[in-house]
Amino acid sequence: LPGALRVTKVLSMKQPMVSVVIPTHNRVSCLMQAVDSVLDQTYGNFELIVVDDGSTDATPELLRTVSDRCTVLRTGTRSGPSAARNRGIAAAAGRFIAFLDSDDLWLPEKLAVQMRFFNDTPGCRVCQTEEVWLRNGVRVNPMKKHRKHSGWIFEQCLPRCVVSPSAVMIDRSVFDCVGVFDESMPACEDYDLWLRIAPRYA
């Protein structure tokens, strides 16, 4: 890819089962915590792809320090979160795609729990975890309207976005059916994707 530094993390001799995509733009202050939370996962059969979406801070220099442990893709100018996530999807080799925003963190068992769920639930193509909200380092309890639902959740999706990008894992075949993130949308691009997924997949 033009302007991209491609270094593949070797986790096993076989194709990775999960591709983790972190889009980032000018978040050098918190990006390393997000990267470390992926590299510290107890589940090991994954690849990590970080898409630097035209950062103008020290993000490129920071990513050079971890390029031996992940794949780093860079854009020349900022294209937005949809384009960054789509670029990560296009480069992904795993059967499952998991997203992590660069200001979020995963607990060490996150991937292991989701892969165990997929193994125990044949036919499932999408799942998401719960999440903890922090504001200025203080835990904030989500309101009842933000409660996560299971099963056929399209009706629950209509009033508001109830799926979190950093909590979701998706079988890549879903993108073949519903498409990827809409790069023309300046906001709510993830909500648009969930509304296309929820009528078709539990």
PDB file of N, CA, C and O in Angstrom, residues 56-97:
ATOM      1  N   THR A  56      -0.716  14.156  12.925  1.00  0.00           N
ATOM      2  CA  THR A  56       0.302  15.204  12.819  1.00  0.00           C
ATOM      3  C   THR A  56       1.054  15.388  14.135  1.00  0.00           C
ATOM      4  O   THR A  56       1.889  16.280  14.247  1.00  0.00           O
ATOM      5  N   ASP A  57       0.763  14.538  15.133  1.00  0.00           N
ATOM      6  CA  ASP A  57       1.504  14.583  16.392  1.00  0.00           C
ATOM      7  C   ASP A  57       2.634  13.550  16.323  1.00  0.00           C
ATOM      8  O   ASP A  57       3.106  13.211  15.239  1.00  0.00           O
ATOM      9  N   ALA A  58       3.049  13.017  17.438  1.00  0.00           N
ATOM     10  CA  ALA A  58       4.164  12.066  17.470  1.00  0.00           C
ATOM     11  C   ALA A  58       3.727  10.627  17.262  1.00  0.00           C
ATOM     12  O   ALA A  58       4.512   9.703  17.503  1.00  0.00           O
ATOM     13  N   THR A  59       2.499  10.401  16.789  1.00  0.00           N
ATOM     14  CA  THR A  59       2.010   9.043  16.579  1.00  0.00           C
ATOM     15  C   THR A  59       2.915   8.221  15.654  1.00  0.00           C
ATOM     16  O   THR A  59       3.224   7.062  15.974  1.00  0.00           O
ATOM     17  N   PRO A  60       3.359   8.743  14.502  1.00  0.00           N
ATOM     18  CA  PRO A  60       4.231   7.922  13.637  1.00  0.00           C
ATOM     19  C   PRO A  60       5.501   7.460  14.344  1.00  0.00           C
ATOM     20  O   PRO A  60       5.910   6.296  14.191  1.00  0.00           O
ATOM     21  N   GLU A  61       6.114   8.331  15.126  1.00  0.00           N
ATOM     22  CA  GLU A  61       7.321   7.955  15.855  1.00  0.00           C
ATOM     23  C   GLU A  61       7.015   6.889  16.899  1.00  0.00           C
ATOM     24  O   GLU A  61       7.777   5.931  17.078  1.00  0.00           O
ATOM     25  N   LEU A  62       5.885   7.032  17.588  1.00  0.00           N
ATOM     26  CA  LEU A  62       5.491   6.040  18.587  1.00  0.00           C
ATOM     27  C   LEU A  62       5.265   4.677  17.944  1.00  0.00           C
ATOM     28  O   LEU A  62       5.711   3.645  18.454  1.00  0.00           O
ATOM     29  N   LEU A  63       4.589   4.662  16.803  1.00  0.00           N
ATOM     30  CA  LEU A  63       4.286   3.390  16.156  1.00  0.00           C
ATOM     31  C   LEU A  63       5.535   2.699  15.629  1.00  0.00           C
ATOM     32  O   LEU A  63       5.558   1.472  15.511  1.00  0.00           O
ATOM     33  N   ARG A  64       6.574   3.467  15.338  1.00  0.00           N
ATOM     34  CA  ARG A  64       7.817   2.830  14.909  1.00  0.00           C
ATOM     35  C   ARG A  64       8.417   1.967  16.016  1.00  0.00           C
ATOM     36  O   ARG A  64       9.122   0.995  15.751  1.00  0.00           O
ATOM     37  N   THR A  65       8.099   2.292  17.262  1.00  0.00           N
ATOM     38  CA  THR A  65       8.637   1.512  18.378  1.00  0.00           C
ATOM     39  C   THR A  65       7.918   0.178  18.562  1.00  0.00           C
ATOM     40  O   THR A  65       8.415  -0.690  19.292  1.00  0.00           O
ATOM     41  N   VAL A  66       6.746   0.012  17.942  1.00  0.00           N
ATOM     42  CA  VAL A  66       5.991  -1.238  18.092  1.00  0.00           C
ATOM     43  C   VAL A  66       5.777  -1.936  16.752  1.00  0.00           C
ATOM     44  O   VAL A  66       5.029  -2.904  16.671  1.00  0.00           O
ATOM     45  N   SER A  67       6.428  -1.466  15.700  1.00  0.00           N
ATOM     46  CA  SER A  67       6.175  -2.013  14.363  1.00  0.00           C
ATOM     47  C   SER A  67       6.641  -3.455  14.209  1.00  0.00           C
ATOM     48  O   SER A  67       6.272  -4.124  13.244  1.00  0.00           O
ATOM     49  N   ASP A  68       7.455  -3.950  15.169  1.00  0.00           N
ATOM     50  CA  ASP A  68       7.845  -5.353  15.114  1.00  0.00           C
ATOM     51  C   ASP A  68       6.788  -6.263  15.722  1.00  0.00           C
ATOM     52  O   ASP A  68       6.878  -7.480  15.615  1.00  0.00           O
ATOM     53  N   ARG A  69       5.778  -5.666  16.357  1.00  0.00           N
ATOM     54  CA  ARG A  69       4.730  -6.457  17.005  1.00  0.00           C
ATOM     55  C   ARG A  69       3.359  -6.288  16.360  1.00  0.00           C
ATOM     56  O   ARG A  69       2.391  -6.910  16.794  1.00  0.00           O
ATOM     57  N   CYS A  70       3.275  -5.441  15.356  1.00  0.00           N
ATOM     58  CA  CYS A  70       1.981  -5.233  14.699  1.00  0.00           C
ATOM     59  C   CYS A  70       2.205  -4.727  13.279  1.00  0.00           C
ATOM     60  O   CYS A  70       3.323  -4.403  12.883  1.00  0.00           O
ATOM     61  N   THR A  71       1.124  -4.671  12.526  1.00  0.00           N
ATOM     62  CA  THR A  71       1.148  -4.081  11.196  1.00  0.00           C
ATOM     63  C   THR A  71       0.714  -2.624  11.318  1.00  0.00           C
ATOM     64  O   THR A  71      -0.320  -2.330  11.926  1.00  0.00           O
ATOM     65  N   VAL A  72       1.499  -1.725  10.769  1.00  0.00           N
ATOM     66  CA  VAL A  72       1.176  -0.299  10.814  1.00  0.00           C
ATOM     67  C   VAL A  72       0.869   0.175   9.403  1.00  0.00           C
ATOM     68  O   VAL A  72       1.676   0.007   8.493  1.00  0.00           O
ATOM     69  N   LEU A  73      -0.305   0.755   9.221  1.00  0.00           N
ATOM     70  CA  LEU A  73      -0.699   1.354   7.953  1.00  0.00           C
ATOM     71  C   LEU A  73      -0.862   2.851   8.179  1.00  0.00           C
ATOM     72  O   LEU A  73      -1.428   3.261   9.198  1.00  0.00           O
ATOM     73  N   ARG A  74      -0.383   3.645   7.243  1.00  0.00           N
ATOM     74  CA  ARG A  74      -0.471   5.094   7.400  1.00  0.00           C
ATOM     75  C   ARG A  74      -1.129   5.718   6.181  1.00  0.00           C
ATOM     76  O   ARG A  74      -0.881   5.304   5.048  1.00  0.00           O
ATOM     77  N   THR A  75      -1.956   6.732   6.442  1.00  0.00           N
ATOM     78  CA  THR A  75      -2.529   7.515   5.352  1.00  0.00           C
ATOM     79  C   THR A  75      -1.810   8.858   5.309  1.00  0.00           C
ATOM     80  O   THR A  75      -1.379   9.367   6.343  1.00  0.00           O
ATOM     81  N   GLY A  76      -1.686   9.437   4.125  1.00  0.00           N
ATOM     82  CA  GLY A  76      -0.997  10.717   4.004  1.00  0.00           C
ATOM     83  C   GLY A  76      -1.767  11.865   4.620  1.00  0.00           C
ATOM     84  O   GLY A  76      -1.199  12.759   5.244  1.00  0.00           O
ATOM     85  N   THR A  77      -3.081  11.841   4.461  1.00  0.00           N
ATOM     86  CA  THR A  77      -3.947  12.868   5.040  1.00  0.00           C
ATOM     87  C   THR A  77      -5.098  12.189   5.761  1.00  0.00           C
ATOM     88  O   THR A  77      -5.406  11.019   5.509  1.00  0.00           O
ATOM     89  N   ARG A  78      -5.737  12.934   6.644  1.00  0.00           N
ATOM     90  CA  ARG A  78      -6.825  12.340   7.418  1.00  0.00           C
ATOM     91  C   ARG A  78      -8.009  12.002   6.521  1.00  0.00           C
ATOM     92  O   ARG A  78      -8.484  12.840   5.745  1.00  0.00           O
ATOM     93  N   SER A  79      -8.501  10.764   6.651  1.00  0.00           N
ATOM     94  CA  SER A  79      -9.623  10.297   5.839  1.00  0.00           C
ATOM     95  C   SER A  79     -10.869  10.024   6.670  1.00  0.00           C
ATOM     96  O   SER A  79     -11.936   9.824   6.123  1.00  0.00           O
ATOM     97  N   GLY A  80     -10.742   9.980   7.997  1.00  0.00           N
ATOM     98  CA  GLY A  80     -11.881   9.727   8.863  1.00  0.00           C
ATOM     99  C   GLY A  80     -11.904   8.296   9.373  1.00  0.00           C
ATOM    100  O   GLY A  80     -11.262   7.406   8.806  1.00  0.00           O
ATOM    101  N   PRO A  81     -12.667   8.047  10.464  1.00  0.00           N
ATOM    102  CA  PRO A  81     -12.673   6.717  11.091  1.00  0.00           C
ATOM    103  C   PRO A  81     -13.210   5.619  10.188  1.00  0.00           C
ATOM    104  O   PRO A  81     -12.742   4.483  10.259  1.00  0.00           O
ATOM    105  N   SER A  82     -14.194   5.935   9.338  1.00  0.00           N
ATOM    106  CA  SER A  82     -14.725   4.900   8.448  1.00  0.00           C
ATOM    107  C   SER A  82     -13.658   4.405   7.489  1.00  0.00           C
ATOM    108  O   SER A  82     -13.459   3.189   7.315  1.00  0.00           O
ATOM    109  N   ALA A  83     -12.962   5.337   6.844  1.00  0.00           N
ATOM    110  CA  ALA A  83     -11.919   4.946   5.893  1.00  0.00           C
ATOM    111  C   ALA A  83     -10.796   4.203   6.595  1.00  0.00           C
ATOM    112  O   ALA A  83     -10.244   3.233   6.059  1.00  0.00           O
ATOM    113  N   ALA A  84     -10.434   4.639   7.811  1.00  0.00           N
ATOM    114  CA  ALA A  84      -9.364   3.969   8.552  1.00  0.00           C
ATOM    115  C   ALA A  84      -9.769   2.542   8.912  1.00  0.00           C
ATOM    116  O   ALA A  84      -8.978   1.600   8.734  1.00  0.00           O
ATOM    117  N   ARG A  85     -10.974   2.364   9.412  1.00  0.00           N
ATOM    118  CA  ARG A  85     -11.427   1.010   9.752  1.00  0.00           C
ATOM    119  C   ARG A  85     -11.523   0.153   8.485  1.00  0.00           C
ATOM    120  O   ARG A  85     -11.147  -1.025   8.494  1.00  0.00           O
ATOM    121  N   ASN A  86     -12.033   0.727   7.401  1.00  0.00           N
ATOM    122  CA  ASN A  86     -12.152  -0.048   6.158  1.00  0.00           C
ATOM    123  C   ASN A  86     -10.789  -0.462   5.625  1.00  0.00           C
ATOM    124  O   ASN A  86     -10.629  -1.555   5.063  1.00  0.00           O
ATOM    125  N   ARG A  87      -9.794   0.397   5.786  1.00  0.00           N
ATOM    126  CA  ARG A  87      -8.453   0.038   5.343  1.00  0.00           C
ATOM    127  C   ARG A  87      -7.921  -1.123   6.174  1.00  0.00           C
ATOM    128  O   ARG A  87      -7.258  -2.027   5.660  1.00  0.00           O
ATOM    129  N   GLY A  88      -8.219  -1.106   7.458  1.00  0.00           N
ATOM    130  CA  GLY A  88      -7.818  -2.218   8.310  1.00  0.00           C
ATOM    131  C   GLY A  88      -8.515  -3.508   7.933  1.00  0.00           C
ATOM    132  O   GLY A  88      -7.889  -4.577   7.897  1.00  0.00           O
ATOM    133  N   ILE A  89      -9.817  -3.426   7.622  1.00  0.00           N
ATOM    134  CA  ILE A  89     -10.565  -4.610   7.195  1.00  0.00           C
ATOM    135  C   ILE A  89      -9.959  -5.181   5.922  1.00  0.00           C
ATOM    136  O   ILE A  89      -9.779  -6.399   5.782  1.00  0.00           O
ATOM    137  N   ALA A  90      -9.637  -4.307   4.975  1.00  0.00           N
ATOM    138  CA  ALA A  90      -9.087  -4.756   3.698  1.00  0.00           C
ATOM    139  C   ALA A  90      -7.745  -5.469   3.874  1.00  0.00           C
ATOM    140  O   ALA A  90      -7.416  -6.391   3.113  1.00  0.00           O
ATOM    141  N   ALA A  91      -6.973  -5.058   4.877  1.00  0.00           N
ATOM    142  CA  ALA A  91      -5.658  -5.659   5.104  1.00  0.00           C
ATOM    143  C   ALA A  91      -5.719  -6.885   6.000  1.00  0.00           C
ATOM    144  O   ALA A  91      -4.725  -7.606   6.124  1.00  0.00           O
ATOM    145  N   ALA A  92      -6.873  -7.136   6.615  1.00  0.00           N
ATOM    146  CA  ALA A  92      -6.987  -8.183   7.625  1.00  0.00           C
ATOM    147  C   ALA A  92      -6.943  -9.575   7.012  1.00  0.00           C
ATOM    148  O   ALA A  92      -7.506  -9.819   5.945  1.00  0.00           O
ATOM    149  N   ALA A  93      -6.302 -10.496   7.719  1.00  0.00           N
ATOM    150  CA  ALA A  93      -6.208 -11.893   7.280  1.00  0.00           C
ATOM    151  C   ALA A  93      -7.080 -12.818   8.104  1.00  0.00           C
ATOM    152  O   ALA A  93      -7.266 -13.981   7.738  1.00  0.00           O
ATOM    153  N   GLY A  94      -7.620 -12.345   9.222  1.00  0.00           N
ATOM    154  CA  GLY A  94      -8.376 -13.204  10.129  1.00  0.00           C
ATOM    155  C   GLY A  94      -9.803 -13.451   9.685  1.00  0.00           C
ATOM    156  O   GLY A  94     -10.376 -12.688   8.909  1.00  0.00           O
ATOM    157  N   ARG A  95     -10.378 -14.516  10.204  1.00  0.00           N
ATOM    158  CA  ARG A  95     -11.794 -14.809   9.943  1.00  0.00           C
ATOM    159  C   ARG A  95     -12.692 -13.820  10.674  1.00  0.00           C
ATOM    160  O   ARG A  95     -13.750 -13.430  10.184  1.00  0.00           O
ATOM    161  N   PHE A  96     -12.257 -13.426  11.876  1.00  0.00           N
ATOM    162  CA  PHE A  96     -13.033 -12.487  12.684  1.00  0.00           C
ATOM    163  C   PHE A  96     -12.310 -11.142  12.745  1.00  0.00           C
ATOM    164  O   PHE A  96     -11.081 -11.093  12.790  1.00  0.00           O
ATOM    165  N   ILE A  97     -13.100 -10.060  12.765  1.00  0.00           N
ATOM    166  CA  ILE A  97     -12.564  -8.710  12.864  1.00  0.00           C
ATOM    167  C   ILE A  97     -13.032  -8.113  14.188  1.00  0.00           C
ATOM    168  O   ILE A  97     -14.225  -8.135  14.505  1.00  0.00           O
TER     169      ILE A  97
END
